[in-house]
Every structure is written in C-alpha cells, then in structure tokens.
PDB file of C-alpha atoms in Angstrom:
ATOM      1  CA  MET A   1       0.000   0.000   0.000  1.00 40.00           C
ATOM      2  CA  THR A   2       1.257   3.420  -0.824  1.00 40.00           C
ATOM      3  CA  GLY A   3       2.122   5.559   2.172  1.00 41.00           C
ATOM      4  CA  ILE A   4       0.404   8.756   3.143  1.00 41.00           C
ATOM      5  CA  THR A   5       3.497  10.540   4.325  1.00 37.00           C
ATOM      6  CA  GLY A   6       3.537  14.063   2.964  1.00 36.00           C
ATOM      7  CA  LEU A   7      -0.223  14.163   2.668  1.00 38.00           C
ATOM      8  CA  GLU A   8      -0.628  16.268   5.774  1.00 38.00           C
ATOM      9  CA  LYS A   9       1.539  18.819   7.519  1.00 38.00           C
ATOM     10  CA  GLY A  10       5.028  17.568   8.253  1.00 43.00           C
ATOM     11  CA  ASP A  11       6.784  17.432  11.597  1.00 46.00           C
ATOM     12  CA  PRO A  12       7.604  20.767  13.224  1.00 46.00           C
ATOM     13  CA  GLU A  13      11.129  22.124  13.141  1.00 49.00           C
ATOM     14  CA  PRO A  14      13.474  20.410  15.598  1.00 46.00           C
ATOM     15  CA  GLY A  15      13.158  22.069  18.982  1.00 45.00           C
ATOM     16  CA  ALA A  16       9.893  23.820  18.051  1.00 50.00           C
ATOM     17  CA  ILE A  17       7.209  23.840  20.734  1.00 57.00           C
ATOM     18  CA  ARG A  18       3.985  22.445  19.349  1.00 74.00           C
ATOM     19  CA  GLU A  19       0.933  24.394  20.450  1.00 83.00           C
ATOM     20  CA  PRO A  20      -2.020  22.653  22.095  1.00 91.00           C
ATOM     21  CA  LEU A  21      -4.681  22.077  19.452  1.00 94.00           C
ATOM     22  CA  VAL A  22      -7.343  20.288  21.514  1.00 96.00           C
ATOM     23  CA  VAL A  23      -7.719  21.116  25.223  1.00 96.00           C
ATOM     24  CA  LEU A  24     -10.188  19.496  27.616  1.00 97.00           C
ATOM     25  CA  ASP A  25     -10.315  21.257  30.978  1.00 96.00           C
ATOM     26  CA  ASP A  26     -12.194  19.711  33.926  1.00 97.00           C
ATOM     27  CA  VAL A  27     -14.701  18.019  31.585  1.00 97.00           C
ATOM     28  CA  ASN A  28     -17.596  16.148  33.187  1.00 97.00           C
ATOM     29  CA  LYS A  29     -20.391  14.181  31.561  1.00 97.00           C
ATOM     30  CA  TRP A  30     -23.362  12.280  32.956  1.00 96.00           C
ATOM     31  CA  PHE A  31     -25.797   9.877  31.329  1.00 94.00           C
ATOM     32  CA  GLY A  32     -28.610  10.180  33.849  1.00 93.00           C
ATOM     33  CA  GLU A  33     -27.169   8.958  37.155  1.00 94.00           C
ATOM     34  CA  LEU A  34     -24.058   7.536  35.481  1.00 95.00           C
ATOM     35  CA  HIS A  35     -20.979   9.783  35.739  1.00 96.00           C
ATOM     36  CA  VAL A  36     -19.179   8.765  32.529  1.00 96.00           C
ATOM     37  CA  LEU A  37     -16.462  11.452  32.351  1.00 97.00           C
ATOM     38  CA  LYS A  38     -14.940  12.644  35.610  1.00 97.00           C
ATOM     39  CA  ASP A  39     -12.828  15.824  35.748  1.00 97.00           C
ATOM     40  CA  ILE A  40     -11.027  15.113  32.472  1.00 97.00           C
ATOM     41  CA  ASP A  41      -7.946  17.261  31.789  1.00 97.00           C
ATOM     42  CA  LEU A  42      -6.292  16.463  28.467  1.00 97.00           C
ATOM     43  CA  SER A  43      -4.247  18.521  26.031  1.00 96.00           C
ATOM     44  CA  VAL A  44      -3.364  17.291  22.541  1.00 97.00           C
ATOM     45  CA  ARG A  45      -0.626  19.183  20.744  1.00 96.00           C
ATOM     46  CA  GLN A  46      -0.455  19.854  17.041  1.00 94.00           C
ATOM     47  CA  GLY A  47       0.985  16.828  15.257  1.00 94.00           C
ATOM     48  CA  GLU A  48       0.647  14.606  18.325  1.00 96.00           C
ATOM     49  CA  VAL A  49      -0.880  11.120  18.259  1.00 96.00           C
ATOM     50  CA  VAL A  50      -2.716  10.337  21.486  1.00 97.00           C
ATOM     51  CA  VAL A  51      -4.039   6.793  21.884  1.00 97.00           C
ATOM     52  CA  VAL A  52      -6.788   6.277  24.474  1.00 97.00           C
ATOM     53  CA  ILE A  53      -7.103   2.778  25.901  1.00 96.00           C
ATOM     54  CA  GLY A  54      -8.871   1.143  28.821  1.00 94.00           C
ATOM     55  CA  PRO A  55     -11.512  -1.414  29.723  1.00 92.00           C
ATOM     56  CA  SER A  56     -14.986  -1.359  28.175  1.00 89.00           C
ATOM     57  CA  GLY A  57     -17.228   1.237  29.793  1.00 89.00           C
ATOM     58  CA  SER A  58     -14.346   3.432  30.933  1.00 93.00           C
ATOM     59  CA  GLY A  59     -15.523   6.477  28.947  1.00 94.00           C
ATOM     60  CA  LYS A  60     -13.102   6.304  26.010  1.00 96.00           C
ATOM     61  CA  SER A  61     -15.626   6.627  23.189  1.00 94.00           C
ATOM     62  CA  THR A  62     -17.616   9.287  25.043  1.00 96.00           C
ATOM     63  CA  LEU A  63     -14.425  11.303  25.480  1.00 96.00           C
ATOM     64  CA  CYS A  64     -13.694  11.029  21.754  1.00 95.00           C
ATOM     65  CA  ARG A  65     -17.242  12.054  20.816  1.00 94.00           C
ATOM     66  CA  THR A  66     -17.203  15.170  22.995  1.00 95.00           C
ATOM     67  CA  ILE A  67     -14.355  16.655  20.946  1.00 94.00           C
ATOM     68  CA  ASN A  68     -16.666  17.299  17.988  1.00 88.00           C
ATOM     69  CA  ARG A  69     -19.824  17.700  20.100  1.00 89.00           C
ATOM     70  CA  LEU A  70     -21.452  14.444  19.086  1.00 90.00           C
ATOM     71  CA  GLU A  71     -21.839  14.310  22.864  1.00 93.00           C
ATOM     72  CA  THR A  72     -22.454  17.447  24.908  1.00 92.00           C
ATOM     73  CA  ILE A  73     -20.671  17.978  28.228  1.00 94.00           C
ATOM     74  CA  ASP A  74     -22.160  18.870  31.607  1.00 95.00           C
ATOM     75  CA  GLY A  75     -19.184  20.729  33.024  1.00 95.00           C
ATOM     76  CA  GLY A  76     -15.770  22.086  32.064  1.00 95.00           C
ATOM     77  CA  THR A  77     -14.588  23.370  28.694  1.00 94.00           C
ATOM     78  CA  ILE A  78     -13.230  22.002  25.423  1.00 95.00           C
ATOM     79  CA  THR A  79     -11.336  24.220  23.006  1.00 94.00           C
ATOM     80  CA  LEU A  80     -10.114  23.550  19.477  1.00 93.00           C
ATOM     81  CA  ASP A  81      -7.278  25.736  18.248  1.00 91.00           C
ATOM     82  CA  GLY A  82      -7.922  28.150  21.126  1.00 90.00           C
ATOM     83  CA  ARG A  83     -11.665  28.524  20.528  1.00 89.00           C
ATOM     84  CA  PRO A  84     -14.495  26.951  22.566  1.00 90.00           C
ATOM     85  CA  LEU A  85     -16.582  24.377  20.738  1.00 86.00           C
ATOM     86  CA  PRO A  86     -19.656  26.058  19.212  1.00 82.00           C
ATOM     87  CA  GLN A  87     -23.119  25.004  20.384  1.00 78.00           C
ATOM     88  CA  GLU A  88     -25.092  24.653  17.155  1.00 76.00           C
ATOM     89  CA  GLY A  89     -25.780  25.915  13.653  1.00 75.00           C
ATOM     90  CA  LYS A  90     -23.250  26.806  10.975  1.00 78.00           C
ATOM     91  CA  GLU A  91     -20.387  27.185  13.436  1.00 81.00           C
ATOM     92  CA  LEU A  92     -20.923  23.630  14.620  1.00 82.00           C
ATOM     93  CA  ALA A  93     -20.936  22.387  11.011  1.00 79.00           C
ATOM     94  CA  HIS A  94     -17.599  24.137  10.450  1.00 78.00           C
ATOM     95  CA  LEU A  95     -16.213  22.602  13.636  1.00 80.00           C
ATOM     96  CA  ARG A  96     -17.166  19.150  12.379  1.00 80.00           C
ATOM     97  CA  ALA A  97     -15.379  19.932   9.121  1.00 83.00           C
ATOM     98  CA  ASP A  98     -12.218  20.761  11.109  1.00 89.00           C
ATOM     99  CA  VAL A  99     -12.491  17.609  13.240  1.00 93.00           C
ATOM    100  CA  GLY A 100     -12.459  14.474  11.090  1.00 93.00           C
ATOM    101  CA  MET A 101     -14.091  11.421  12.646  1.00 94.00           C
ATOM    102  CA  VAL A 102     -13.843   7.736  11.794  1.00 95.00           C
ATOM    103  CA  PHE A 103     -16.252   5.410  13.602  1.00 92.00           C
ATOM    104  CA  GLN A 104     -16.555   1.679  14.272  1.00 88.00           C
ATOM    105  CA  SER A 105     -19.251   1.499  11.620  1.00 88.00           C
ATOM    106  CA  PHE A 106     -18.147   3.066   8.386  1.00 86.00           C
ATOM    107  CA  ASN A 107     -21.203   5.352   7.993  1.00 88.00           C
ATOM    108  CA  LEU A 108     -20.843   5.591   4.227  1.00 95.00           C
ATOM    109  CA  PHE A 109     -23.855   6.573   2.132  1.00 95.00           C
ATOM    110  CA  ALA A 110     -24.996   3.289   0.577  1.00 95.00           C
ATOM    111  CA  HIS A 111     -26.689   4.938  -2.421  1.00 97.00           C
ATOM    112  CA  LYS A 112     -23.640   6.992  -3.409  1.00 97.00           C
ATOM    113  CA  THR A 113     -20.466   5.798  -5.104  1.00 97.00           C
ATOM    114  CA  ILE A 114     -17.172   5.774  -3.260  1.00 97.00           C
ATOM    115  CA  LEU A 115     -16.097   8.906  -5.122  1.00 98.00           C
ATOM    116  CA  GLU A 116     -19.390  10.658  -4.277  1.00 97.00           C
ATOM    117  CA  ASN A 117     -19.009   9.717  -0.618  1.00 97.00           C
ATOM    118  CA  VAL A 118     -15.615  11.415  -0.459  1.00 97.00           C
ATOM    119  CA  THR A 119     -16.571  14.538  -2.453  1.00 97.00           C
ATOM    120  CA  LEU A 120     -19.890  15.268  -0.726  1.00 95.00           C
ATOM    121  CA  GLY A 121     -18.451  17.149   2.265  1.00 91.00           C
ATOM    122  CA  PRO A 122     -15.921  19.278   0.372  1.00 94.00           C
ATOM    123  CA  ILE A 123     -18.589  20.319  -2.170  1.00 94.00           C
ATOM    124  CA  LYS A 124     -21.430  20.940   0.321  1.00 90.00           C
ATOM    125  CA  VAL A 125     -19.539  22.279   3.348  1.00 87.00           C
ATOM    126  CA  ARG A 126     -16.232  23.603   1.988  1.00 89.00           C
ATOM    127  CA  LYS A 127     -17.911  24.838  -1.238  1.00 92.00           C
ATOM    128  CA  GLN A 128     -15.168  23.341  -3.401  1.00 94.00           C
ATOM    129  CA  PRO A 129     -15.778  23.174  -7.144  1.00 96.00           C
ATOM    130  CA  LYS A 130     -16.792  19.648  -8.140  1.00 96.00           C
ATOM    131  CA  ALA A 131     -13.780  19.055 -10.393  1.00 97.00           C
ATOM    132  CA  GLU A 132     -11.370  20.141  -7.660  1.00 97.00           C
ATOM    133  CA  ALA A 133     -13.124  17.977  -5.058  1.00 97.00           C
ATOM    134  CA  GLU A 134     -13.047  14.952  -7.367  1.00 97.00           C
ATOM    135  CA  ALA A 135      -9.352  15.378  -8.151  1.00 97.00           C
ATOM    136  CA  ARG A 136      -8.537  15.580  -4.436  1.00 96.00           C
ATOM    137  CA  ALA A 137     -10.789  12.612  -3.659  1.00 97.00           C
ATOM    138  CA  LYS A 138      -9.112  10.437  -6.299  1.00 97.00           C
ATOM    139  CA  GLU A 139      -5.697  11.339  -4.886  1.00 95.00           C
ATOM    140  CA  LEU A 140      -6.812  10.411  -1.357  1.00 96.00           C
ATOM    141  CA  LEU A 141      -8.458   7.168  -2.474  1.00 97.00           C
ATOM    142  CA  ASP A 142      -5.242   6.225  -4.271  1.00 95.00           C
ATOM    143  CA  ARG A 143      -3.254   6.928  -1.137  1.00 92.00           C
ATOM    144  CA  VAL A 144      -5.421   4.716   1.051  1.00 94.00           C
ATOM    145  CA  GLY A 145      -5.227   1.990  -1.585  1.00 94.00           C
ATOM    146  CA  VAL A 146      -8.769   1.980  -2.993  1.00 95.00           C
ATOM    147  CA  GLY A 147      -8.519   4.377  -5.936  1.00 96.00           C
ATOM    148  CA  HIS A 148      -9.524   1.618  -8.357  1.00 96.00           C
ATOM    149  CA  GLN A 149     -12.834   1.230  -6.463  1.00 96.00           C
ATOM    150  CA  ALA A 150     -13.986   4.859  -6.938  1.00 97.00           C
ATOM    151  CA  ALA A 151     -16.990   4.024  -9.149  1.00 97.00           C
ATOM    152  CA  LYS A 152     -18.288   1.228  -6.906  1.00 97.00           C
ATOM    153  CA  TYR A 153     -20.846   1.429  -4.102  1.00 97.00           C
ATOM    154  CA  PRO A 154     -19.984   0.702  -0.448  1.00 97.00           C
ATOM    155  CA  ALA A 155     -21.720  -2.696  -0.415  1.00 96.00           C
ATOM    156  CA  GLN A 156     -19.335  -3.861  -3.151  1.00 97.00           C
ATOM    157  CA  LEU A 157     -16.284  -3.282  -0.918  1.00 96.00           C
ATOM    158  CA  SER A 158     -14.894  -5.272   1.995  1.00 94.00           C
ATOM    159  CA  GLY A 159     -15.126  -3.847   5.498  1.00 94.00           C
ATOM    160  CA  GLY A 160     -11.455  -2.901   5.456  1.00 94.00           C
ATOM    161  CA  GLN A 161     -11.860  -1.108   2.142  1.00 95.00           C
ATOM    162  CA  GLN A 162     -14.937   0.738   3.408  1.00 96.00           C
ATOM    163  CA  GLN A 163     -13.085   1.901   6.494  1.00 95.00           C
ATOM    164  CA  ARG A 164     -10.217   3.197   4.340  1.00 95.00           C
ATOM    165  CA  VAL A 165     -12.786   5.097   2.269  1.00 97.00           C
ATOM    166  CA  ALA A 166     -14.154   6.555   5.519  1.00 96.00           C
ATOM    167  CA  ILE A 167     -10.640   7.762   6.394  1.00 96.00           C
ATOM    168  CA  ALA A 168     -10.242   9.318   2.931  1.00 96.00           C
ATOM    169  CA  ARG A 169     -13.625  10.995   3.327  1.00 95.00           C
ATOM    170  CA  ALA A 170     -12.565  12.575   6.622  1.00 95.00           C
ATOM    171  CA  LEU A 171      -9.214  13.675   5.162  1.00 95.00           C
ATOM    172  CA  ALA A 172     -10.930  15.297   2.181  1.00 95.00           C
ATOM    173  CA  MET A 173     -12.179  18.025   4.540  1.00 93.00           C
ATOM    174  CA  ASP A 174      -8.561  18.948   5.442  1.00 93.00           C
ATOM    175  CA  PRO A 175      -9.279  18.563   9.162  1.00 94.00           C
ATOM    176  CA  LYS A 176      -7.105  20.027  11.893  1.00 94.00           C
ATOM    177  CA  VAL A 177      -7.438  16.850  13.950  1.00 96.00           C
ATOM    178  CA  MET A 178      -8.637  13.304  13.271  1.00 96.00           C
ATOM    179  CA  LEU A 179     -10.656  11.303  15.808  1.00 96.00           C
ATOM    180  CA  PHE A 180     -10.802   7.523  15.526  1.00 97.00           C
ATOM    181  CA  ASP A 181     -13.372   5.721  17.682  1.00 95.00           C
ATOM    182  CA  GLU A 182     -12.390   2.032  17.683  1.00 94.00           C
ATOM    183  CA  PRO A 183     -11.990   2.068  13.881  1.00 94.00           C
ATOM    184  CA  THR A 184     -11.028  -1.614  13.586  1.00 94.00           C
ATOM    185  CA  SER A 185     -13.393  -3.246  16.081  1.00 91.00           C
ATOM    186  CA  ALA A 186     -16.017  -4.140  13.458  1.00 88.00           C
ATOM    187  CA  LEU A 187     -13.463  -5.652  11.072  1.00 91.00           C
ATOM    188  CA  ASP A 188     -12.385  -9.214  10.446  1.00 89.00           C
ATOM    189  CA  PRO A 189      -8.820  -9.849  11.674  1.00 87.00           C
ATOM    190  CA  GLU A 190      -7.296  -9.939   8.184  1.00 85.00           C
ATOM    191  CA  MET A 191      -8.735  -6.489   7.424  1.00 91.00           C
ATOM    192  CA  ILE A 192      -7.462  -4.802  10.576  1.00 93.00           C
ATOM    193  CA  LYS A 193      -3.865  -4.460   9.398  1.00 91.00           C
ATOM    194  CA  GLU A 194      -4.776  -2.661   6.175  1.00 92.00           C
ATOM    195  CA  VAL A 195      -6.643   0.017   8.140  1.00 93.00           C
ATOM    196  CA  LEU A 196      -3.936   0.323  10.812  1.00 94.00           C
ATOM    197  CA  ASP A 197      -1.301   0.703   8.068  1.00 93.00           C
ATOM    198  CA  VAL A 198      -3.158   3.754   6.754  1.00 94.00           C
ATOM    199  CA  MET A 199      -3.407   5.186  10.270  1.00 94.00           C
ATOM    200  CA  VAL A 200       0.301   4.641  10.951  1.00 94.00           C
ATOM    201  CA  SER A 201       1.139   6.438   7.699  1.00 93.00           C
ATOM    202  CA  LEU A 202      -1.094   9.335   8.722  1.00 93.00           C
ATOM    203  CA  ALA A 203       0.575   9.534  12.110  1.00 92.00           C
ATOM    204  CA  ARG A 204       4.031   9.582  10.537  1.00 91.00           C
ATOM    205  CA  GLY A 205       2.859  12.306   8.165  1.00 92.00           C
ATOM    206  CA  GLY A 206       2.212  14.620  11.102  1.00 92.00           C
ATOM    207  CA  MET A 207      -1.571  14.451  11.437  1.00 95.00           C
ATOM    208  CA  THR A 208      -2.936  15.318  14.884  1.00 96.00           C
ATOM    209  CA  MET A 209      -4.834  12.220  16.009  1.00 97.00           C
ATOM    210  CA  VAL A 210      -6.883  11.021  18.975  1.00 97.00           C
ATOM    211  CA  VAL A 211      -7.384   7.266  18.656  1.00 97.00           C
ATOM    212  CA  VAL A 212      -9.608   5.090  20.847  1.00 96.00           C
ATOM    213  CA  THR A 213      -8.546   1.514  20.180  1.00 94.00           C
ATOM    214  CA  HIS A 214      -8.005  -1.975  21.555  1.00 91.00           C
ATOM    215  CA  GLU A 215      -5.054  -2.452  19.195  1.00 92.00           C
ATOM    216  CA  MET A 216      -2.072  -2.403  21.545  1.00 92.00           C
ATOM    217  CA  GLY A 217       0.383  -2.882  18.686  1.00 92.00           C
ATOM    218  CA  PHE A 218      -0.808   0.380  17.142  1.00 93.00           C
ATOM    219  CA  ALA A 219      -0.525   2.110  20.513  1.00 94.00           C
ATOM    220  CA  ARG A 220       3.076   0.937  20.867  1.00 93.00           C
ATOM    221  CA  THR A 221       4.031   1.802  17.291  1.00 89.00           C
ATOM    222  CA  ALA A 222       2.266   5.046  16.465  1.00 93.00           C
ATOM    223  CA  ALA A 223       1.386   6.839  19.704  1.00 96.00           C
ATOM    224  CA  ASP A 224       3.315   9.778  21.085  1.00 96.00           C
ATOM    225  CA  ARG A 225       1.313   9.346  24.282  1.00 97.00           C
ATOM    226  CA  VAL A 226      -0.937   6.673  25.749  1.00 97.00           C
ATOM    227  CA  VAL A 227      -3.876   7.775  27.901  1.00 97.00           C
ATOM    228  CA  PHE A 228      -5.316   5.004  30.078  1.00 97.00           C
ATOM    229  CA  MET A 229      -8.903   5.481  31.262  1.00 97.00           C
ATOM    230  CA  ALA A 230     -10.773   3.612  33.977  1.00 95.00           C
ATOM    231  CA  ASP A 231     -14.184   4.338  35.509  1.00 94.00           C
ATOM    232  CA  GLY A 232     -14.612   7.582  33.565  1.00 96.00           C
ATOM    233  CA  ALA A 233     -11.310   9.125  34.634  1.00 97.00           C
ATOM    234  CA  ILE A 234      -7.780   9.316  33.261  1.00 97.00           C
ATOM    235  CA  ALA A 235      -5.897   6.922  35.514  1.00 96.00           C
ATOM    236  CA  GLU A 236      -2.503   7.260  33.845  1.00 96.00           C
ATOM    237  CA  GLU A 237      -0.777   8.781  30.827  1.00 96.00           C
ATOM    238  CA  SER A 238       2.761   8.439  29.537  1.00 96.00           C
ATOM    239  CA  ASP A 239       4.819   7.560  26.488  1.00 96.00           C
ATOM    240  CA  PRO A 240       4.116   4.070  25.068  1.00 96.00           C
ATOM    241  CA  GLU A 241       7.400   2.516  26.172  1.00 95.00           C
ATOM    242  CA  SER A 242       6.938   3.610  29.792  1.00 96.00           C
ATOM    243  CA  PHE A 243       3.282   2.631  29.870  1.00 96.00           C
ATOM    244  CA  PHE A 244       3.684  -0.858  28.448  1.00 95.00           C
ATOM    245  CA  THR A 245       6.881  -1.767  30.297  1.00 93.00           C
ATOM    246  CA  ASN A 246       6.287  -0.014  33.617  1.00 94.00           C
ATOM    247  CA  PRO A 247       2.664   1.005  34.264  1.00 94.00           C
ATOM    248  CA  GLN A 248       2.265   2.987  37.476  1.00 93.00           C
ATOM    249  CA  SER A 249      -1.376   2.472  38.488  1.00 92.00           C
ATOM    250  CA  ASP A 250      -2.883  -0.768  39.742  1.00 93.00           C
ATOM    251  CA  ARG A 251      -5.725  -0.431  37.224  1.00 93.00           C
ATOM    252  CA  ALA A 252      -3.271  -0.196  34.317  1.00 94.00           C
ATOM    253  CA  LYS A 253      -1.210  -3.128  35.605  1.00 94.00           C
ATOM    254  CA  ASP A 254      -4.361  -5.239  35.917  1.00 93.00           C
ATOM    255  CA  PHE A 255      -5.594  -4.230  32.439  1.00 93.00           C
ATOM    256  CA  LEU A 256      -2.265  -4.950  30.735  1.00 92.00           C
ATOM    257  CA  GLY A 257      -1.883  -8.201  32.642  1.00 90.00           C
ATOM    258  CA  LYS A 258      -5.170  -9.440  31.226  1.00 87.00           C
ATOM    259  CA  ILE A 259      -4.789  -8.340  27.610  1.00 81.00           C
ATOM    260  CA  LEU A 260      -1.089  -9.027  27.042  1.00 71.00           C
ATOM    261  CA  LYS A 261      -1.351 -12.658  28.143  1.00 63.00           C
ATOM    262  CA  HIS A 262      -3.575 -13.543  25.206  1.00 50.00           C
TER     263      HIS A 262
END
C-alpha cells in the first residue's frame, strides 16, 4: 500500500514547541445517574498522536465524541485551536469539518459511489468546485489503496476497504485533527492491518490524532502518548514505552496483565 506521508503537515522544526490544538479542561459528563467522564484534563498538541485505551465502559468513546460535540458535556470546557466548541448551527458544522471522525461502523452513504461519498463534504460544506473535489478525492483514495474502487458502491467493498474510504472521506475536509473511535473493532482480523497501516502512515505524516482503540500494537508503534482510562477518569498517561513496560497504576497493571497474556 502506498504511504500517506507528505499528505498532511510535516513534523515541526526540531526544537519547536507544538501548540495545544485540543484542550479538555475539567470536563464532566453524565448519562442520567451515570458519571461517565470525571474531571477530564487532556491537552493534545499539534501533530501529536494520542491513543486512548482502557476497559470497556471506561468512557473512552464518550471522550472522543465530545471533541466534535457528538456528545455534549455537563461541566468544564473544550477548546479547538484556542476557541471553545460552538453550540449549534453553521459554526458547529464548520467545527465538524475541522475535526475528522472515523467510527466503528463506516457510515458511508450506501446509495452513493465511493467517489461521491468522499466529495460530498468538500462540495457541500467547503464549497469546493466539483472538479477540484473529485481530483482531491481520487488522490486520497489512491493513497489509502482503494482508488480503483472509486466508481463502486460501499456494499461492493470489503469492510477494510470501506473503512479506508471513511478515512479518505474525513481527510478530504482537510481537518485540523482526526478522531478515531475504535476504527477496527467491526473488522475481520485480516482487514485490521490494512486500516492500521493507513493510520500509521497518517501519524508519521504529522496528522494530529486522537485514537480510541483496543489495538495495543498500534498504541506501541504510532502513539506519542498513551492515555489510560478507567471508571470515567484518566488513571494514567505516559509515552508508550513507559506505559507498556512499567505502568504505574494498579488499574493499568491489571488491564495490561489481562490483555497481554492472550
């Protein structure tokens, strides 16, 4: 598969301080009586890849979904590029254009071709001319390895191919940050690697990424920082090497002990 390096902004100059792009400050979220996010403080710098891991029900996906307001918050603040997340209307649509999201389910439009799926947002939201949007879409589809499928419909593609199309669709909006909410969990094992390869290439190309995943190999390989969540709170965060070889919290030790034995 062709790499995606060079597609996005490159690494900053050596020694340059990368500015925080996404900042969550004292974020709280309830679902009824259930306190799903507890006093979350998290800052993601430009070009940084933050991988969020933890047991099921720990709040990982909810955290990811608050960053583009798919979930509202009940306390605290979230800022993107120094600005608070807008509440509704056109500003919210523009926010969602700046924050690319890739879900477990691919969420492609079944009645539109692959090319149409990728060009819809740039034409409708970014107001790009159709020819320009199509040229960019073809380039992105080539880079995620499905350019030859552009005229097909989603049902004609494998799950791994559909998820790569979903990544291309998000990239077509030229987002400032990409969110991935367990992007491989609905895939057959042989399809997982082809999606992770695209994500690793993106990470190496300098894309700012927040990735919720159960794929520990990806966390070790591509993350700048691992954030471990348990019971709605951030229990621990560190670089991948430190986290996987010397976790500090009992919750993290217990979690790693269970998953790394299999």
